Every structure is written in structure tokens, then in C-alpha cells.
mmCIF file of C-alpha atoms in Angstrom:
data_model
loop_
_atom_site.group_PDB
_atom_site.id
_atom_site.type_symbol
_atom_site.label_atom_id
_atom_site.label_comp_id
_atom_site.label_asym_id
_atom_site.label_seq_id
_atom_site.Cartn_x
_atom_site.Cartn_y
_atom_site.Cartn_z
ATOM 1 C CA MET F 823 -29.099 241.412 -40.699
ATOM 2 C CA GLU F 824 -25.597 242.856 -40.397
ATOM 3 C CA CYS F 825 -22.232 241.362 -39.518
ATOM 4 C CA GLN F 826 -18.884 242.917 -38.658
ATOM 5 C CA VAL F 827 -16.551 242.376 -41.610
ATOM 6 C CA ASN F 828 -12.786 242.873 -41.635
ATOM 7 C CA GLU F 829 -12.254 242.446 -45.384
ATOM 8 C CA VAL F 830 -13.665 240.970 -48.582
ATOM 9 C CA TYR F 831 -11.552 240.149 -51.638
ATOM 10 C CA PRO F 832 -11.069 237.642 -54.483
ATOM 11 C CA CYS F 833 -8.631 234.914 -53.483
ATOM 12 C CA LEU F 834 -7.132 231.564 -54.319
ATOM 13 C CA MET F 835 -8.101 228.996 -51.720
ATOM 14 C CA GLY F 836 -5.057 228.008 -49.688
ATOM 15 C CA GLU F 837 -6.218 226.202 -46.540
ATOM 16 C CA SER F 838 -8.161 223.114 -47.679
ATOM 17 C CA LEU F 839 -8.631 220.401 -50.277
ATOM 18 C CA ALA F 840 -10.002 223.176 -52.497
ATOM 19 C CA VAL F 841 -6.503 224.684 -52.636
ATOM 20 C CA GLY F 842 -5.914 226.791 -55.738
ATOM 21 C CA LEU F 843 -9.578 227.338 -56.587
ATOM 22 C CA LYS F 844 -10.938 230.874 -56.941
ATOM 23 C CA ALA F 845 -13.289 232.195 -54.277
ATOM 24 C CA THR F 846 -14.601 235.333 -52.661
ATOM 25 C CA LEU F 847 -13.042 235.542 -49.192
ATOM 26 C CA VAL F 848 -15.224 237.068 -46.488
ATOM 27 C CA ARG F 849 -13.249 237.654 -43.290
ATOM 28 C CA LEU F 850 -15.395 238.383 -40.258
ATOM 29 C CA ALA F 851 -13.903 240.454 -37.446
ATOM 30 C CA GLY F 852 -13.050 239.108 -34.017
ATOM 31 C CA CYS F 853 -11.451 235.984 -32.554
ATOM 32 C CA ASN F 854 -11.644 234.195 -29.218
ATOM 33 C CA LEU F 855 -8.141 232.696 -29.416
ATOM 34 C CA HIS F 856 -4.614 234.097 -29.539
ATOM 35 C CA CYS F 857 -2.583 231.436 -31.311
ATOM 36 C CA ARG F 858 1.166 231.970 -31.248
ATOM 37 C CA TYR F 859 1.515 231.728 -35.028
ATOM 38 C CA CYS F 860 -1.639 233.688 -35.933
ATOM 39 C CA ASP F 861 -1.313 235.495 -39.267
ATOM 40 C CA THR F 862 -4.548 237.486 -38.993
ATOM 41 C CA ARG F 863 -4.056 239.398 -35.756
ATOM 42 C CA TYR F 864 -5.442 242.428 -37.562
ATOM 43 C CA ALA F 865 -8.911 240.823 -37.698
ATOM 44 C CA THR F 866 -9.870 242.107 -34.256
ATOM 45 C CA SER F 867 -13.387 242.956 -33.170
ATOM 46 C CA GLU F 868 -12.452 246.621 -33.453
ATOM 47 C CA SER F 869 -11.510 246.159 -37.116
ATOM 48 C CA GLY F 870 -15.037 245.273 -38.164
ATOM 49 C CA VAL F 871 -17.142 247.343 -40.533
ATOM 50 C CA PRO F 872 -20.892 246.638 -40.559
ATOM 51 C CA ARG F 873 -22.094 244.955 -43.747
ATOM 52 C CA THR F 874 -25.530 243.601 -44.515
ATOM 53 C CA ILE F 875 -25.878 239.987 -45.596
ATOM 54 C CA GLU F 876 -27.525 241.238 -48.774
ATOM 55 C CA SER F 877 -24.561 243.442 -49.682
ATOM 56 C CA LEU F 878 -22.181 240.518 -49.190
ATOM 57 C CA ILE F 879 -24.299 238.230 -51.354
ATOM 58 C CA GLU F 880 -24.306 240.897 -54.066
ATOM 59 C CA GLU F 881 -20.509 241.246 -53.923
ATOM 60 C CA ILE F 882 -19.986 237.478 -54.024
ATOM 61 C CA ALA F 883 -22.303 237.239 -57.033
ATOM 62 C CA ARG F 884 -20.580 240.173 -58.752
ATOM 63 C CA GLN F 885 -17.155 238.524 -58.463
ATOM 64 C CA GLY F 886 -18.691 235.539 -60.193
ATOM 65 C CA PHE F 887 -16.576 232.675 -58.815
ATOM 66 C CA GLY F 888 -19.543 230.726 -57.457
ATOM 67 C CA ARG F 889 -17.565 230.005 -54.296
ATOM 68 C CA MET F 890 -17.357 231.752 -50.907
ATOM 69 C CA LEU F 891 -14.737 231.249 -48.185
ATOM 70 C CA LEU F 892 -15.979 232.405 -44.785
ATOM 71 C CA THR F 893 -13.117 232.895 -42.354
ATOM 72 C CA GLY F 894 -11.796 235.163 -39.613
ATOM 73 C CA GLY F 895 -10.771 235.756 -36.920
ATOM 74 C CA GLU F 896 -13.320 233.203 -35.855
ATOM 75 C CA PRO F 897 -16.469 233.533 -37.969
ATOM 76 C CA MET F 898 -18.694 231.531 -35.596
ATOM 77 C CA LEU F 899 -18.324 234.239 -32.952
ATOM 78 C CA GLN F 900 -20.912 236.030 -35.105
ATOM 79 C CA LYS F 901 -23.106 232.966 -35.162
ATOM 80 C CA GLU F 902 -26.427 234.243 -36.489
ATOM 81 C CA PRO F 903 -25.127 236.392 -39.363
ATOM 82 C CA ALA F 904 -22.542 233.733 -40.265
ATOM 83 C CA LEU F 905 -25.224 231.055 -40.465
ATOM 84 C CA GLN F 906 -27.515 233.325 -42.444
ATOM 85 C CA LEU F 907 -24.759 234.226 -44.912
ATOM 86 C CA MET F 908 -23.902 230.561 -45.459
ATOM 87 C CA GLU F 909 -27.568 229.593 -45.854
ATOM 88 C CA ARG F 910 -28.153 232.406 -48.353
ATOM 89 C CA CYS F 911 -25.105 231.359 -50.358
ATOM 90 C CA VAL F 912 -26.276 227.738 -50.416
ATOM 91 C CA GLY F 913 -29.670 228.964 -51.620
ATOM 92 C CA GLU F 914 -27.953 230.881 -54.427
ATOM 93 C CA SER F 915 -25.995 227.741 -55.460
ATOM 94 C CA ILE F 916 -22.729 229.283 -54.215
ATOM 95 C CA ASP F 917 -20.209 226.723 -52.953
ATOM 96 C CA VAL F 918 -19.565 227.508 -49.266
ATOM 97 C CA HIS F 919 -16.359 226.811 -47.338
ATOM 98 C CA LEU F 920 -16.098 227.652 -43.629
ATOM 99 C CA GLU F 921 -12.753 227.964 -41.831
ATOM 100 C CA THR F 922 -13.139 227.735 -38.055
ATOM 101 C CA ASN F 923 -11.013 227.013 -35.000
ATOM 102 C CA GLY F 924 -13.509 224.444 -33.717
ATOM 103 C CA SER F 925 -13.960 226.027 -30.303
ATOM 104 C CA LEU F 926 -17.619 226.936 -30.944
ATOM 105 C CA PRO F 927 -20.560 224.667 -31.881
ATOM 106 C CA LEU F 928 -20.828 223.717 -35.556
ATOM 107 C CA SER F 929 -23.987 221.597 -35.508
ATOM 108 C CA GLU F 930 -26.108 224.317 -37.170
ATOM 109 C CA VAL F 931 -23.747 224.954 -40.093
ATOM 110 C CA PRO F 932 -25.576 224.078 -43.334
ATOM 111 C CA LYS F 933 -24.893 220.498 -44.411
ATOM 112 C CA ALA F 934 -24.031 221.735 -47.905
ATOM 113 C CA ALA F 935 -21.126 223.817 -46.560
ATOM 114 C CA THR F 936 -17.628 222.365 -46.332
ATOM 115 C CA LYS F 937 -16.161 222.806 -42.861
ATOM 116 C CA VAL F 938 -12.388 223.158 -42.508
ATOM 117 C CA VAL F 939 -11.809 222.839 -38.781
ATOM 118 C CA ASP F 940 -8.582 223.524 -36.902
ATOM 119 C CA ILE F 941 -7.430 221.204 -34.152
ATOM 120 C CA LYS F 942 -5.103 223.414 -32.138
ATOM 121 C CA THR F 943 -1.890 221.617 -31.247
ATOM 122 C CA PRO F 944 0.073 222.354 -28.050
ATOM 123 C CA GLY F 945 2.438 224.533 -30.091
ATOM 124 C CA ALA F 946 -0.385 226.954 -30.855
ATOM 125 C CA LYS F 947 -0.350 227.951 -27.168
ATOM 126 C CA SER F 948 -4.161 228.012 -27.227
ATOM 127 C CA GLY F 949 -4.839 224.292 -27.153
ATOM 128 C CA GLY F 950 -7.496 222.469 -25.187
ATOM 129 C CA VAL F 951 -10.303 224.608 -26.606
ATOM 130 C CA PHE F 952 -11.642 222.263 -29.274
ATOM 131 C CA LEU F 953 -15.242 221.131 -28.713
ATOM 132 C CA LEU F 954 -15.172 217.358 -29.089
ATOM 133 C CA ASP F 955 -18.908 217.444 -29.867
ATOM 134 C CA ASN F 956 -17.934 219.077 -33.163
ATOM 135 C CA LEU F 957 -16.491 215.763 -34.322
ATOM 136 C CA SER F 958 -20.047 214.434 -34.564
ATOM 137 C CA ALA F 959 -21.009 217.455 -36.711
ATOM 138 C CA LEU F 960 -18.499 216.494 -39.417
ATOM 139 C CA ASN F 961 -19.499 214.773 -42.640
ATOM 140 C CA ALA F 962 -17.453 212.993 -45.282
ATOM 141 C CA LYS F 963 -16.486 216.151 -47.196
ATOM 142 C CA ASP F 964 -15.317 218.114 -44.143
ATOM 143 C CA GLN F 965 -11.672 218.445 -43.173
ATOM 144 C CA LEU F 966 -9.566 218.734 -40.029
ATOM 145 C CA LYS F 967 -6.405 220.818 -40.105
ATOM 146 C CA PHE F 968 -3.404 220.432 -37.806
ATOM 147 C CA VAL F 969 -0.818 223.227 -37.910
ATOM 148 C CA ILE F 970 2.448 221.594 -36.874
ATOM 149 C CA THR F 971 5.074 223.640 -35.031
ATOM 150 C CA SER F 972 7.344 220.734 -33.997
ATOM 151 C CA LYS F 973 7.827 216.953 -34.018
ATOM 152 C CA GLU F 974 6.014 216.924 -30.669
ATOM 153 C CA ASP F 975 2.984 218.571 -32.302
ATOM 154 C CA PHE F 976 3.050 215.931 -35.023
ATOM 155 C CA ARG F 977 3.054 213.067 -32.513
ATOM 156 C CA TRP F 978 0.287 214.763 -30.502
ATOM 157 C CA SER F 979 -1.833 215.081 -33.648
ATOM 158 C CA GLU F 980 -1.340 211.426 -34.556
ATOM 159 C CA ALA F 981 -2.445 210.460 -31.043
ATOM 160 C CA PHE F 982 -5.539 212.681 -31.286
ATOM 161 C CA ILE F 983 -6.582 210.994 -34.541
ATOM 162 C CA LYS F 984 -6.043 207.502 -33.142
ATOM 163 C CA GLU F 985 -7.996 208.339 -29.981
ATOM 164 C CA HIS F 986 -11.125 209.669 -31.688
ATOM 165 C CA SER F 987 -13.469 208.071 -34.178
ATOM 166 C CA LEU F 988 -13.842 210.430 -37.138
ATOM 167 C CA ALA F 989 -16.577 210.543 -39.780
ATOM 168 C CA ILE F 990 -14.179 211.841 -42.421
ATOM 169 C CA PRO F 991 -11.525 210.031 -44.477
ATOM 170 C CA GLU F 992 -7.959 210.065 -43.171
ATOM 171 C CA SER F 993 -7.012 211.811 -46.424
ATOM 172 C CA HIS F 994 -9.103 214.770 -45.205
ATOM 173 C CA LEU F 995 -6.717 215.215 -42.276
ATOM 174 C CA LEU F 996 -4.480 218.104 -43.305
ATOM 175 C CA PHE F 997 -1.044 218.559 -41.744
ATOM 176 C CA SER F 998 0.466 221.987 -42.400
ATOM 177 C CA PRO F 999 3.910 223.234 -41.327
ATOM 178 C CA ALA F 1000 3.722 226.359 -39.190
ATOM 179 C CA PHE F 1001 5.236 229.066 -41.369
ATOM 180 C CA GLY F 1002 8.808 229.669 -40.173
ATOM 181 C CA ASP F 1003 8.703 226.922 -37.503
ATOM 182 C CA VAL F 1004 8.846 223.645 -39.410
ATOM 183 C CA ASP F 1005 10.644 222.932 -42.658
ATOM 184 C CA PRO F 1006 8.094 221.413 -45.084
ATOM 185 C CA LYS F 1007 10.711 218.792 -46.001
ATOM 186 C CA ASP F 1008 10.799 217.615 -42.384
ATOM 187 C CA LEU F 1009 7.016 217.428 -42.200
ATOM 188 C CA ALA F 1010 7.007 215.493 -45.474
ATOM 189 C CA ASP F 1011 9.334 212.914 -43.898
ATOM 190 C CA TRP F 1012 7.102 212.614 -40.825
ATOM 191 C CA VAL F 1013 3.982 212.160 -42.964
ATOM 192 C CA LEU F 1014 5.708 209.477 -45.061
ATOM 193 C CA ALA F 1015 6.714 207.587 -41.910
ATOM 194 C CA SER F 1016 3.243 207.797 -40.317
ATOM 195 C CA PRO F 1017 0.941 204.757 -40.378
ATOM 196 C CA LEU F 1018 -1.974 207.143 -40.987
ATOM 197 C CA ASP F 1019 -3.132 208.111 -44.501
ATOM 198 C CA ILE F 1020 -2.844 211.817 -43.684
ATOM 199 C CA ARG F 1021 -2.200 214.592 -46.170
ATOM 200 C CA LEU F 1022 0.727 217.036 -46.273
ATOM 201 C CA HIS F 1023 -0.755 220.451 -46.900
ATOM 202 C CA ILE F 1024 1.189 223.563 -47.873
ATOM 203 C CA GLN F 1025 -0.432 227.006 -47.749
ATOM 204 C CA ILE F 1026 0.039 228.054 -51.370
ATOM 205 C CA HIS F 1027 -0.950 231.673 -50.767
ATOM 206 C CA LYS F 1028 2.049 232.050 -48.442
ATOM 207 C CA THR F 1029 4.314 230.294 -50.917
ATOM 208 C CA ILE F 1030 3.223 232.777 -53.602
ATOM 209 C CA TRP F 1031 2.674 236.004 -51.663
ATOM 210 C CA GLY F 1032 4.270 235.484 -48.252
ATOM 211 C CA GLU F 1033 2.535 237.445 -45.492
ATOM 212 C CA LYS F 1034 0.960 239.970 -47.848
ATOM 213 C CA ARG F 1035 -2.671 240.815 -47.084
ATOM 214 C CA GLY F 1036 -5.565 240.891 -49.482
ATOM 215 C CA VAL F 1037 -4.621 237.955 -51.741
#
């Protein structure tokens, strides 16, 4: 089986509780959203190069990190190859992390994979697309990420958490400042004042490399 791949490279994880760990990043081409702050607009469907699942497994094994980050674009747009790649990695004892915007079903993602799921805030300008059924597909190691563009986004995110029963710890709720929109110091103050046990999360790859690709 083949999938359309935008890029593959060794990286430091920057978007989850695994922040700072080494991984092989596999970025699949194509996305169904157009978030205002998107930093991977280049990962269009047209950018994809066909790669076999086997060739990706070989490259992941060759890099030797024992960890794979599957991202996009939106990787679940290529459902069958994405699932097969994750299942193969699990079978090879490779730690799997999936980054997804949560707009497509996640119930078939291997249980051994860690899902890092975006909840799009109003400031993303693509909100209202999250599948609430995906909340029931989460397990205790999965994570929800809220990219905060304003104080209004922060309050909206708090309300979302209070409204829905979640099967993950509050400490797995990641609040990230939108790069260039919110000062991390302001978000830190909001997190400290919140009654929720949420986690301030800074994208370390942007702190280190800015908007540079391929790191």
C-alpha cells in the first residue's frame, strides 16, 4: 500500500507530552481545514510523493529512534495507509504518536498509539469541525491540544472542557499560545488563574528553530 507523503525527517517532538524526545516525523500530504495560524500550508495534496508503507517502516527503523510521529496536513485523510503504517509500527515495537485535527473518526486508531488531538478554537477560523464522538475514542494516555489566539479562546476552551466528560487527565489538556498572537507570559497567567489542572505547553521546535522546515 502507498500513501502520499510530504516529508520525512528526524525531529524533536514539540507538540505533546513527549516534547523533546527524538522521533522520525512522517508528514502526510493534504488537509481538510484552513486554520488561520497554520504553519504547514505547504503540506497540500499536490505536495505528496507516493511512498510505500514498507519503505517508510525501513526509514523509521534506519533512523533508529524507536518512535514515529505521524502528522500532516491531516493524516487521517489518508485513512487506510495511515492506519496500516501505525499498525505496522506498533507491530515493530515502534512508539507511535498521531497528531490530528479531530475532524475525522479516530475509533480505528491502534490502542497502542498516542493520539494528540486538536480542539480548534474560534480563533482558528475553522472551528465547529471537531467530531464529539472522538472523545469516546480517547484513552488515558491521549492528549487534547488547544491553540490559544486570545483570552476569548482561553475562556472558550475552559468551557468546552467543563461541558464534556473526558477520559483523559486534566494534565493531558495542553494549552499552547498561537505563535505571534499570544504572549506565553499572558497564557501562563491565565493557566495559573484557571480552576482546571491544565498544562501550559510551548512548542519547543519553534522556540529553537522558528518557522524553519525540516527540524
